[in-house]
Coordinates of C-alpha atoms in Angstrom, one line a residue:
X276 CA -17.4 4.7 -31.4
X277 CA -21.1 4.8 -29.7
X278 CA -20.2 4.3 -25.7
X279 CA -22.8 3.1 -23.3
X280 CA -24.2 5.4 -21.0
X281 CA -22.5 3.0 -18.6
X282 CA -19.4 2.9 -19.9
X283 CA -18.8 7.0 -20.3
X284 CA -19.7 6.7 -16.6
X285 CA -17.0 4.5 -15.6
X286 CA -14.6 6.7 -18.1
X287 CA -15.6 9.9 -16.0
X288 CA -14.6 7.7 -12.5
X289 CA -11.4 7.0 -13.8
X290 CA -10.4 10.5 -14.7
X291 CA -12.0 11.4 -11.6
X292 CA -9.8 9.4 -9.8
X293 CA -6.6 9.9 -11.9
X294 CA -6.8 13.6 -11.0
X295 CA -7.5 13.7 -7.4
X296 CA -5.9 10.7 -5.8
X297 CA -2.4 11.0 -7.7
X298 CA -0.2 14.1 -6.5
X299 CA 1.7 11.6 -4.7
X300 CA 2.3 10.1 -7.8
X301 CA 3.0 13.3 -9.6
X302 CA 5.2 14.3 -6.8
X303 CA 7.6 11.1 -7.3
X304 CA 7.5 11.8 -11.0
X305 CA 8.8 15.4 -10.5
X306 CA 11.4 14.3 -8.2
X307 CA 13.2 11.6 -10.4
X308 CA 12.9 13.4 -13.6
X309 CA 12.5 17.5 -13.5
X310 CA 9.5 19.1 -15.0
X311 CA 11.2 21.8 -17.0
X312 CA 14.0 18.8 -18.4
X313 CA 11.5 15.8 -18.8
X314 CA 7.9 17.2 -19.0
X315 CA 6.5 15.6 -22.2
X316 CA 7.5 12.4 -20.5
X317 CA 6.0 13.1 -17.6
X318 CA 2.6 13.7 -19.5
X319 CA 3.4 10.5 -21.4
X320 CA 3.4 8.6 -17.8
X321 CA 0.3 10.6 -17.1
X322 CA -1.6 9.6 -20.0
X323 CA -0.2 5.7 -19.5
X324 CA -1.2 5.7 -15.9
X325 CA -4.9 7.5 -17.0
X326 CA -5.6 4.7 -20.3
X327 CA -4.5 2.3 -18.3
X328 CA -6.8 2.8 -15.2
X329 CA -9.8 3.3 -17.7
X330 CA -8.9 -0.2 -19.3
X331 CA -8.6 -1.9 -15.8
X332 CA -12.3 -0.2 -15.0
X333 CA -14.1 -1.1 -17.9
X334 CA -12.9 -4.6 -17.4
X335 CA -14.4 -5.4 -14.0
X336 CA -17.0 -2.9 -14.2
X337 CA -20.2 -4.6 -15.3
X338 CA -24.1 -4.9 -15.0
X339 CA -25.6 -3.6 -12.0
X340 CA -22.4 -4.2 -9.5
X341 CA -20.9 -1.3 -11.7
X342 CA -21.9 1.3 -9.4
X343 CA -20.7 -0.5 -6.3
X344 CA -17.2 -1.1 -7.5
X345 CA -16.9 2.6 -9.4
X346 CA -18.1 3.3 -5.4
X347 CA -15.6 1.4 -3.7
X348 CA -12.5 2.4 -5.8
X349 CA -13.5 6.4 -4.8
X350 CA -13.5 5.8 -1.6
X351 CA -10.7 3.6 -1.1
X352 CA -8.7 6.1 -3.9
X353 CA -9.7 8.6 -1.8
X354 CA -8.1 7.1 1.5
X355 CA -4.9 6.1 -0.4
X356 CA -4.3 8.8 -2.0
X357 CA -4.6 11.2 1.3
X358 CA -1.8 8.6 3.4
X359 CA 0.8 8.5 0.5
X360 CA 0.1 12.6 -0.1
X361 CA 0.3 12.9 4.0
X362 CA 3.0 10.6 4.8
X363 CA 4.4 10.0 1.5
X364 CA 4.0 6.1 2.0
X365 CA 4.1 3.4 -0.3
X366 CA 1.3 1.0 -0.2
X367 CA 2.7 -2.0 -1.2
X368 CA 2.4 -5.6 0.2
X369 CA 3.3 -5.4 3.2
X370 CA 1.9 -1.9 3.7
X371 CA -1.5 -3.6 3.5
X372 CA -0.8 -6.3 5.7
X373 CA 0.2 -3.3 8.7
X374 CA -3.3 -1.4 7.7
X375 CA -5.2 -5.0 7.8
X376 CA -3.7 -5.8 11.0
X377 CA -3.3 -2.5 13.0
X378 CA -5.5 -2.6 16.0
X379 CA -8.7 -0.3 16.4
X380 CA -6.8 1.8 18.9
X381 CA -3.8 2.9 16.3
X382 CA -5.9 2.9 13.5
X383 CA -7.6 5.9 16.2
X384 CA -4.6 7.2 15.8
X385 CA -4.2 7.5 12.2
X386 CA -7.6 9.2 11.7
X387 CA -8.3 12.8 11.4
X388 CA -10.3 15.4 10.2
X389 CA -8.9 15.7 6.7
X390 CA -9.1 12.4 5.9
X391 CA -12.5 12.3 7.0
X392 CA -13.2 15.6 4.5
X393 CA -10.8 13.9 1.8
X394 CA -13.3 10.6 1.9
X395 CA -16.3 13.0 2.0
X396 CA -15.2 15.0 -1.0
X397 CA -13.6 12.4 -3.2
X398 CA -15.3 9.2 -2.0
X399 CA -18.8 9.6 -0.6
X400 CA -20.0 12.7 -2.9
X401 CA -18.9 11.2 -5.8
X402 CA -20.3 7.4 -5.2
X403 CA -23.6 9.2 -4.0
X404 CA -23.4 10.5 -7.7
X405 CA -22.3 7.3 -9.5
X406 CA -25.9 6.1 -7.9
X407 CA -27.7 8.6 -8.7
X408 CA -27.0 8.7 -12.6
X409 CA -26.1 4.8 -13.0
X410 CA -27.7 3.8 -15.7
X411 CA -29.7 0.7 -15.9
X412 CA -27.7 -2.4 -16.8
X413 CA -27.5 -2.7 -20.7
X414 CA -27.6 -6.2 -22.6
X415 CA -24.1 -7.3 -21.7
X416 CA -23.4 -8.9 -25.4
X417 CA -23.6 -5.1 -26.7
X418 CA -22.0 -3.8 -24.0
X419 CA -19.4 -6.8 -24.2
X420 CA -18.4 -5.6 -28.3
X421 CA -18.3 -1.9 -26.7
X422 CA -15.6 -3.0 -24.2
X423 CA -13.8 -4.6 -26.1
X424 CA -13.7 -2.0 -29.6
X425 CA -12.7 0.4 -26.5
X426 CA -10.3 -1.8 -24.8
X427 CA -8.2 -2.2 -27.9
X428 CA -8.6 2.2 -28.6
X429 CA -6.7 2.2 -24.7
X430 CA -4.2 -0.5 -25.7
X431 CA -3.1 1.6 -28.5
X432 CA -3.1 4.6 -26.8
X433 CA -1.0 3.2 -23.5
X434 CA 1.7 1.9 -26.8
X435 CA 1.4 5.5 -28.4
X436 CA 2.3 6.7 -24.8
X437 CA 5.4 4.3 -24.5
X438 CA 6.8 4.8 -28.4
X439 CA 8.3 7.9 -28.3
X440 CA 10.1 7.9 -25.4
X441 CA 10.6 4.0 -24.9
X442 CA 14.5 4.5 -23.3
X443 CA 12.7 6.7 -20.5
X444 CA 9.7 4.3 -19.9
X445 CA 12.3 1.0 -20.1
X446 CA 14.7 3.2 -17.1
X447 CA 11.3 3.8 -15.0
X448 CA 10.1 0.6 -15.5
X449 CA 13.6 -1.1 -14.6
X450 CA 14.9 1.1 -12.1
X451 CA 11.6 3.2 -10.2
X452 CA 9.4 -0.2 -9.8
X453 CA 8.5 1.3 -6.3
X454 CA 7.6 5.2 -7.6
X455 CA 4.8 2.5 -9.7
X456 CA 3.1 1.6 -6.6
X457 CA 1.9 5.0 -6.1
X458 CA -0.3 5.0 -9.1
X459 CA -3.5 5.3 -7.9
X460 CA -6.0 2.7 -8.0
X461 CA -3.7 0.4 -9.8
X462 CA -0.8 0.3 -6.9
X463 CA -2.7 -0.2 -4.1
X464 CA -4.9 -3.0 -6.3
X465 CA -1.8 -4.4 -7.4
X466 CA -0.8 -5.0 -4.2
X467 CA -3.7 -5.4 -2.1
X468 CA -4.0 -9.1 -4.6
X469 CA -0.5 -9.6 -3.9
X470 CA -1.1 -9.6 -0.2
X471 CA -4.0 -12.3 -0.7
X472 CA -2.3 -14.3 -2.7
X473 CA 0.1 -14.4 0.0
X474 CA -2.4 -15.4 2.6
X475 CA -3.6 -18.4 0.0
X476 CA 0.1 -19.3 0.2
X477 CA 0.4 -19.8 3.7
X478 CA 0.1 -22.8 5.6
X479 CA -1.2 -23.8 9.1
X480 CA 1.2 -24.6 11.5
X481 CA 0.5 -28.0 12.5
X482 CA 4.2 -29.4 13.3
X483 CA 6.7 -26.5 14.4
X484 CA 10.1 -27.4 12.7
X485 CA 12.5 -27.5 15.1
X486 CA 15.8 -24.9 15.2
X487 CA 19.5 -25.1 16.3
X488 CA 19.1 -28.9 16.3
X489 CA 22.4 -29.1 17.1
X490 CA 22.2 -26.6 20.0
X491 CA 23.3 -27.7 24.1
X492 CA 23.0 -26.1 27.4
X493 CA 26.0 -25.5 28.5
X494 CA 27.2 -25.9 32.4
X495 CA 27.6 -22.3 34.1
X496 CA 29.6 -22.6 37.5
X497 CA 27.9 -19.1 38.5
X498 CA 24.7 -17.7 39.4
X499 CA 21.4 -18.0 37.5
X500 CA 20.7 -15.7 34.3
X501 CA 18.4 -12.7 34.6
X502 CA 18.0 -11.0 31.6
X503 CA 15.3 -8.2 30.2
X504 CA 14.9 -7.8 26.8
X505 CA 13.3 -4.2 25.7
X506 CA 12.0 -3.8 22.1
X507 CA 11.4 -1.1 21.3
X508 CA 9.2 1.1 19.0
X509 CA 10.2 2.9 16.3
X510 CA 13.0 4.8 17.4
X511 CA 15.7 6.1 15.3
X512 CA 20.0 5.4 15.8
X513 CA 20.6 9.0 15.5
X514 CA 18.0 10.5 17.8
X515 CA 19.8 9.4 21.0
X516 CA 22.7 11.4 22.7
X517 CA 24.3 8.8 23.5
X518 CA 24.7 8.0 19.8
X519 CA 26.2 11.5 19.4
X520 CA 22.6 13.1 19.0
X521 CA 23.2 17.4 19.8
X522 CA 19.9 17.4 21.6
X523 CA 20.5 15.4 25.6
X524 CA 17.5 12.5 24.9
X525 CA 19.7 10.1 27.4
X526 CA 20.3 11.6 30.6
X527 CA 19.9 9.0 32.9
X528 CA 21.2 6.2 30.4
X529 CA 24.4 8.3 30.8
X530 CA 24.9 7.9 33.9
X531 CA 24.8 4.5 33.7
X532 CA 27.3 2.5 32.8
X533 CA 25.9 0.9 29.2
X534 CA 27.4 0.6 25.8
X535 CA 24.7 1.7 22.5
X536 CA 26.1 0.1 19.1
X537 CA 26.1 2.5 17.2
X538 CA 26.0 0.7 13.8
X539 CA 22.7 -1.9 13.7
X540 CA 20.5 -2.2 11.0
X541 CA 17.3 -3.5 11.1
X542 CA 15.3 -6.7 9.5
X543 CA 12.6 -4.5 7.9
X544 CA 11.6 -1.2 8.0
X545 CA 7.9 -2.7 10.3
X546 CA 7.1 -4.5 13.0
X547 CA 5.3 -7.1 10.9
X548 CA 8.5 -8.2 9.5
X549 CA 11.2 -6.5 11.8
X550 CA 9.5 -8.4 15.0
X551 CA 9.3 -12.3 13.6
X552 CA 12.4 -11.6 11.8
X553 CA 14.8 -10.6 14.6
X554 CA 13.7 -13.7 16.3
X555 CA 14.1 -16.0 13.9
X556 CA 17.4 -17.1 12.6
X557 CA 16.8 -16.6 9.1
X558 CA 17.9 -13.5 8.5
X559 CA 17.2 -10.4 6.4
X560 CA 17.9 -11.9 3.1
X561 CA 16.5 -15.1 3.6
X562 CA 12.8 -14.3 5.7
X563 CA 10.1 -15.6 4.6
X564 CA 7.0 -15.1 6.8
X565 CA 5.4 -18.3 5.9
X566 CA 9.3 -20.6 6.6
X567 CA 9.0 -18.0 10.1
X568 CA 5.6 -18.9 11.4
X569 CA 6.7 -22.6 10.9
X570 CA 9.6 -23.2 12.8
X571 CA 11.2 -22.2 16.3
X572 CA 12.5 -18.8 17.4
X573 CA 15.1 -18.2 20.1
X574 CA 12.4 -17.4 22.6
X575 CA 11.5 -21.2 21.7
X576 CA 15.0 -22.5 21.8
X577 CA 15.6 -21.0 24.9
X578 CA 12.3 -22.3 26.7
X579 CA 12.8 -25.7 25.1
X580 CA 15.8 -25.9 26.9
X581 CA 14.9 -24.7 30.3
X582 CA 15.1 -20.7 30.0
X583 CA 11.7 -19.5 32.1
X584 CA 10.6 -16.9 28.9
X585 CA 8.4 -14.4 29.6
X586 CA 6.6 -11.5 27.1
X587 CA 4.8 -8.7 28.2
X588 CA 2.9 -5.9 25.3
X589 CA 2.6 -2.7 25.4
X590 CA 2.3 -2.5 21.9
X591 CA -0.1 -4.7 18.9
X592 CA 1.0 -8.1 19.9
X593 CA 4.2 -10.1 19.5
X594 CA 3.6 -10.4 15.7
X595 CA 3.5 -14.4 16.1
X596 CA 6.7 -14.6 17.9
X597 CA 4.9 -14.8 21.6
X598 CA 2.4 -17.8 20.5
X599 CA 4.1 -20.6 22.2
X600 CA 5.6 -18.6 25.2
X601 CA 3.5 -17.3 28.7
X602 CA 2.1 -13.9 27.3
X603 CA 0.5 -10.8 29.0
X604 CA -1.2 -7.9 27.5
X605 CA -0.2 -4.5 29.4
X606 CA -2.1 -2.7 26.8
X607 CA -5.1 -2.0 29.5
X608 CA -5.3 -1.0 33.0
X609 CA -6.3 -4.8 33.9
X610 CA -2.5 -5.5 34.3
X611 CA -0.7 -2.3 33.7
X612 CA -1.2 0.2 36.6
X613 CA 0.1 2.8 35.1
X614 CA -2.3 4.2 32.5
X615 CA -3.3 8.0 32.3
X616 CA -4.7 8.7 28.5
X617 CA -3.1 5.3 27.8
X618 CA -1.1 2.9 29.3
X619 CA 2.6 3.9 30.1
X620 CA 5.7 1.0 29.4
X621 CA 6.5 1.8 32.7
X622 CA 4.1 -0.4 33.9
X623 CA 5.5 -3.5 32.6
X624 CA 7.9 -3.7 35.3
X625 CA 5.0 -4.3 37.6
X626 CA 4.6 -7.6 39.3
X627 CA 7.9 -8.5 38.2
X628 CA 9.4 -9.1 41.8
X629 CA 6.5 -12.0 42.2
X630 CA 6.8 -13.6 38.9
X631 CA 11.1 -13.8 39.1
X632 CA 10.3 -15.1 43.0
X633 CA 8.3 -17.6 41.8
X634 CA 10.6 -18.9 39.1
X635 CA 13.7 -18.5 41.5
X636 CA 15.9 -21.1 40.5
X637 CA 15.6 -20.8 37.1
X638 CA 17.3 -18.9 34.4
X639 CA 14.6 -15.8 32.9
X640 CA 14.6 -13.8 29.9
X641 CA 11.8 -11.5 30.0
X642 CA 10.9 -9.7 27.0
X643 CA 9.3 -6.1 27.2
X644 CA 7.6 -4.9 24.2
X645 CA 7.3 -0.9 24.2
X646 CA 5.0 1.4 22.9
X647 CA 8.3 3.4 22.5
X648 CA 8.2 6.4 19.7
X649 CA 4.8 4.9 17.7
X650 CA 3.7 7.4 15.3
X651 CA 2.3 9.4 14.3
X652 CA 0.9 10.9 17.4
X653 CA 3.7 11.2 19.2
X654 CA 2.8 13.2 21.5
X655 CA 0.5 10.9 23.0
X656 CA 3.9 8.4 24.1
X657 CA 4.5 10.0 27.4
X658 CA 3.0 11.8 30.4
X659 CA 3.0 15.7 30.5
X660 CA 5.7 15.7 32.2
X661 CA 8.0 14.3 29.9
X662 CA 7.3 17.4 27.3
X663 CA 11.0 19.1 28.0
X664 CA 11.0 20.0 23.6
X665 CA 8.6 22.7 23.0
X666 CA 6.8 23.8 20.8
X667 CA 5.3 20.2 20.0
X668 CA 3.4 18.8 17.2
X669 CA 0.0 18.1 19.1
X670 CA -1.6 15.9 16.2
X671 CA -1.0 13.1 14.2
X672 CA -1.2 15.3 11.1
X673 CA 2.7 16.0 10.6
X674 CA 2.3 17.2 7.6
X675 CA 0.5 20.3 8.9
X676 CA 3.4 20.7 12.0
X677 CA 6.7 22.2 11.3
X678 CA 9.8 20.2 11.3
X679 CA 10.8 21.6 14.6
X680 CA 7.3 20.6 16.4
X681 CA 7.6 17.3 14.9
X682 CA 11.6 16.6 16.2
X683 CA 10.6 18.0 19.6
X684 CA 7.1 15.4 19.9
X685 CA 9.3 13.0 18.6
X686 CA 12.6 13.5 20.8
X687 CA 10.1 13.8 24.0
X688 CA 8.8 10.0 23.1
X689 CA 12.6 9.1 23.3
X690 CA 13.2 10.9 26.8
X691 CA 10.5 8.9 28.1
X692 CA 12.3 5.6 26.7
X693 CA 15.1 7.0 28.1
X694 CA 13.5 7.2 31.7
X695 CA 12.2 3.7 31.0
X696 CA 15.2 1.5 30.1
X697 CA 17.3 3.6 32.9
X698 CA 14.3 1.9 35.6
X699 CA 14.9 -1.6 34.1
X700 CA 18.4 -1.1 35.1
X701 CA 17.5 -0.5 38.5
X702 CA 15.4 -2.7 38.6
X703 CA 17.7 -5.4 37.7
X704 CA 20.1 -4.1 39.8
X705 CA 18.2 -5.6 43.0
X706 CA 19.2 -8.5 41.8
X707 CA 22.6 -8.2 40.9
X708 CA 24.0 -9.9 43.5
X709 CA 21.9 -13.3 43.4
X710 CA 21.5 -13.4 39.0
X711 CA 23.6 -12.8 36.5
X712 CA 22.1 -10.1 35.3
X713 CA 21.4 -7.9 32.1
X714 CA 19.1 -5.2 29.8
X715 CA 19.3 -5.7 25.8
X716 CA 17.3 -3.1 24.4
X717 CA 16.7 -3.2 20.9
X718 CA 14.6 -1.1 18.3
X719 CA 12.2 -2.8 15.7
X720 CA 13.0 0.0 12.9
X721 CA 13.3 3.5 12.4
X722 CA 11.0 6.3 11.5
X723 CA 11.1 8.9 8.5
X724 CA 10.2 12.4 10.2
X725 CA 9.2 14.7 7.0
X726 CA 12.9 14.1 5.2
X727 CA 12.0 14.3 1.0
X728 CA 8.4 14.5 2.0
X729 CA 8.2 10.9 3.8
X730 CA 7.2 10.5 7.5
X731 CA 6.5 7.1 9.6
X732 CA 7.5 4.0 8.2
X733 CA 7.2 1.1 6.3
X734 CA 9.0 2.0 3.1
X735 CA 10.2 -1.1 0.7
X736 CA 13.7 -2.3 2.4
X737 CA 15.2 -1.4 -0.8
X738 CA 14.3 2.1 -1.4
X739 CA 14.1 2.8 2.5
X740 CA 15.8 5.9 3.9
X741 CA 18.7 5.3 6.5
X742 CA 16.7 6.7 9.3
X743 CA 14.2 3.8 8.9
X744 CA 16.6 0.7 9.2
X745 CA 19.3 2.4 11.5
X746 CA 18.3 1.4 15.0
X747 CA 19.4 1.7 18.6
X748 CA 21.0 -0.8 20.5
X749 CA 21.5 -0.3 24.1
X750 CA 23.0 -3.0 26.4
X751 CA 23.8 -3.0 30.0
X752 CA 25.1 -6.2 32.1
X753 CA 25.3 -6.8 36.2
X754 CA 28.7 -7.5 37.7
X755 CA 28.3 -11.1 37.4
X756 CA 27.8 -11.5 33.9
X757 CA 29.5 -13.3 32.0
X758 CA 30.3 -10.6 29.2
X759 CA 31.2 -7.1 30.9
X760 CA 30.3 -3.6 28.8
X761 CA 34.1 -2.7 28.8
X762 CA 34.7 -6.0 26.9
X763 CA 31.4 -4.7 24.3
X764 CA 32.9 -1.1 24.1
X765 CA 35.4 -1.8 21.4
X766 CA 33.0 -3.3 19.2
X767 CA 30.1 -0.5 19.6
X768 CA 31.0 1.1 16.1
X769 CA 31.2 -2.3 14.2
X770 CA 28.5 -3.1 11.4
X771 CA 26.0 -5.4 13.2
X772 CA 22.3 -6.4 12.2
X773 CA 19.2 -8.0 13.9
X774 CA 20.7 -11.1 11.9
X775 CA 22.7 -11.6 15.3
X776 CA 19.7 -11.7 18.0
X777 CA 19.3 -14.9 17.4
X778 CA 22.6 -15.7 18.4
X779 CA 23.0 -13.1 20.8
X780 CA 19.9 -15.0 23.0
X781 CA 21.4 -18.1 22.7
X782 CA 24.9 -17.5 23.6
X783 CA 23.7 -15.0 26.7
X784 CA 21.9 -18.2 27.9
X785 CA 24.7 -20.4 27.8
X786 CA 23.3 -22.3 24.4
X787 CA 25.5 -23.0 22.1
X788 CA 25.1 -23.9 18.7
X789 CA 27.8 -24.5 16.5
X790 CA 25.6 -25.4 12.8
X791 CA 23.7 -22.0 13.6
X792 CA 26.3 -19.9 15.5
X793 CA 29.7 -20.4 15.1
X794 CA 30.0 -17.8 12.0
X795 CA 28.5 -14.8 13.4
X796 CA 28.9 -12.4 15.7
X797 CA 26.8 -11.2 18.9
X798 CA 26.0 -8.5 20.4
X799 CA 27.7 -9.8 23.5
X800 CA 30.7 -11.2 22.6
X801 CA 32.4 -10.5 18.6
X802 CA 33.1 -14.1 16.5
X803 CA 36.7 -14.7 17.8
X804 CA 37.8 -14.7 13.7
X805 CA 37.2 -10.9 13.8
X806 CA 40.0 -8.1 14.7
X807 CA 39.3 -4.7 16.2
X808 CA 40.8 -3.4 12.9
X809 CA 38.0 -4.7 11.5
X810 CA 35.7 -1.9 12.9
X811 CA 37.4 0.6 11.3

């Protein structure tokens, strides 16, 4: 078959790409089926994955835009393939949705010197290449037969891949849909469209539907509510002593008198979903971010009837959840006056005193939204100070730390939330006498920390590893509160989600919803069908 000079180009991209942006890939092969038991189907998938990238090149490849897509698939291969060999991330959906809507300071964060080299070497040099030696654009009748003689040649080849082994490929197919996603260009392209069409789906939010219709604030003989809700960052279940961690990451948590359930899981595995989610009262199997955007949270329940809500970020931004609430960014030193090479949750608690005295009378949730444990520097999450666990990992390369540098950066970040929760509790406790008064701290997910190869977050829900949907709850309540930790402490080992915040919210506020609430259980107070057995 005569090829166009053209079309052996974009043939030589594709195994270009196959070979250099797919050890992730290869990796994930390895691991679910053994190279010395399964490698002439692994070099079956190979070939499939390699036939079928050249078909979905020479398909969208044409005329003089060849060279600028060839181009842009390098260097976007290149960057893919250097996160999911880093981190060993999946880009999926909602993958691309964190990358498009990470800030410019944590996408600082995310870039180092080998990626830059990665994109040089695999991205730049070779489109500088594909530019150089494109050749000019051929009459696109001929080159239309040629495409097509060769489309049906990589059609047969991708079967001839499949036939021999078509139990194997139907398992893989069935049962490893995720392991596809790391094909490289064709996962990230798969769902990069996915995400798009998604955003086609979505519709403005011109009448917010309204939530716990049923709901009514109920009368409270004692003193006004004054609650602080933490959420925090990224921190793992198991990575807190007072979860039964060896390492002491709570010490002044401990002395206080606060309950941590030690069985939560989260709404998602990131704060894209795990934020709007927890809010909402959806729940895990039933979210839909579209449905979320267009009808009430708790935060909105609770200000609609007559809870003064507050949110202050130290993090992104609310994720949506914030856009109908009084909002403050403490993400710069023009509010938060505590910022050294960046700015500290700490200083959240500023100007609190002046915004609860000029609410007085009123009951206030405040919501605090934490840098916390964000990855994958770090070591950048807390003062010098707060380095107890040495030797750290001092980049946001983990890969290129050891396991012990990466725990001790890691377990440093949670000593400084540590620190941070035990002030809120003081702080609240100047009020103790005239509010009723309590600290809900809650994580938004988990974080993988270089188990089987993965680090951060983000994994598909259903594949995820425990330490990315296991999270911390930590709760604390004044003397006049209307649910005491002693009451709590029975209940800390039973199973419990971010299904129940929603509830939880309402019911601390003295809301009470009997469509929405009445068959689940809080974090405050257990559904009064459940028995203490039941925990067991």
């Amino acid at each position: 078959m005569f090829l166009t000079a053209n079309i052996r180009l974009v043939l030589v991209v594709s195994v270009f790409i196959i070979a250099t942006g797919n050890f992730a890939l290869l990796h994930q092969l390895t691991e679910i089926h053994p190279w010395d038991e399964k490698w002439p189907f692994i070099i079956a998938l190979a070939g499939f994955f390699t036939f079928s990238t050249m078909l979905f090149l020479i398909s969208i490849s044409f005329g003089k835009y060849s060279k600028w897509v060839l181009a842009s698939f390098l260097i976007s291969s290149a960057i893919a393939g250097y996160y999911m060999d880093q981190y060993g991330v999946v880009i999926d959906r909602d993958m691309i949705a964190n990358m498009i809507e990470t800030n410019p300071q944590e996408l600082a964060g995310l870039v180092s010197t080998k990626l830059v080299f990665r994109i040089i070497l695999f991205g730049i040099l070779p489109s500088i290449l594909v530019f150089k030696f494109a050749p000019k654009a051929s009459n696109f009748f001929n080159g239309l037969k040629v495409r097509l003689r060769l489309g049906a040649l990589l059609i047969a080849l991708c079967i001839l891949c499949i036939l021999p082994f078509t139990a194997d490929f139907a398992s893989f197919v069935r049962e490893h849909k995720i392991t596809r996603l790391y094909a490289n260009p064709l996962g990230f392209t798969y769902s990069l469209f996915s995400y798009v069409q998604a955003q086609f789906k979505r519709q403005p939010v011109y009448v917010v539907k309204h939530t716990a219709e049923d709901a009514k604030k109920l009368f409270h003989l004692g003193n006004k509510k004054l609650i602080i809700m933490v959420v925090g960052e990224t921190a793992r279940a198991d990575r807190f002593s007072l979860n039964g961690y060896s390492r002491e990451t709570n010490p002044e948590l401990k002395k206080l008198n606060v309950v941590s359930l030690q069985n939560v899981s989260s709404c998602g595995t990131a704060t894209k979903v795990s934020l709007p989610c927890m809010f909402s009262n959806m729940g895990r199997s039933n979210y839909d971010e579209n449905q979320a955007l267009q009808q009430e949270n708790a935060l909105d329940v609770l200000s609609e009837y007559g809870v003064q809500v507050l949110w202050r970020d130290n993090n992104s931004d609310s994720k949506g959840v914030a856009t109908r609430i009084p909002y403050q960014n403490f993400k710069s030193p023009t509010l938060n006056p505590i910022c050294d090479t960046e700015c500290r949750d700490i200083g959240m608690l500023s100007g609190l005193d002046e915004y609860i005295k000029l609410h007085e009378g009123k009951d206030i949730l405040i919501v605090l939204h934490q840098m916390g444990n964000h990855g994958p520097e770090y070591y950048r999450r807390y003062p010098e100070n707060f380095r107890r666990f040495q030797p750290m990992c001092m980049t946001g390369e983990l890969g290129d730390c050891t396991k012990q540098e990466v725990n001790n950066s890691y377990d440093n970040a949670i000593l400084y939330t540590d620190y941070f929760l035990a002030n809120v509790i003081k702080f609240l406790k100047q009020y103790d006498e005239k509010y009723s008064t309590a600290m809900l701290y809650v994580a938004d997910h988990g974080e993988s920390l270089g188990e089987r190869g993965i680090y951060l977050h983000a994994a598909p829900y259903v594949i995820a590893p425990k330490a990315q949907t296991h999270i911390p709850v930590i709760i604390w309540t004044g003397q006049y509160f209307d649910y005491q930790i002693e009451d709590i402490k029975p209940w800390q080992d039973y199973p419990l989600s971010q299904d129940d915040l929603f509830c939880t919210l309402l019911i601390a506020n003295d809301i009470h919803s009997s469509k929405t609430c009445d068959s689940k259980q809080t974090w405050f107070m257990m559904n009064k069908n459940l028995k203490l057995t039941d925990t067991k």
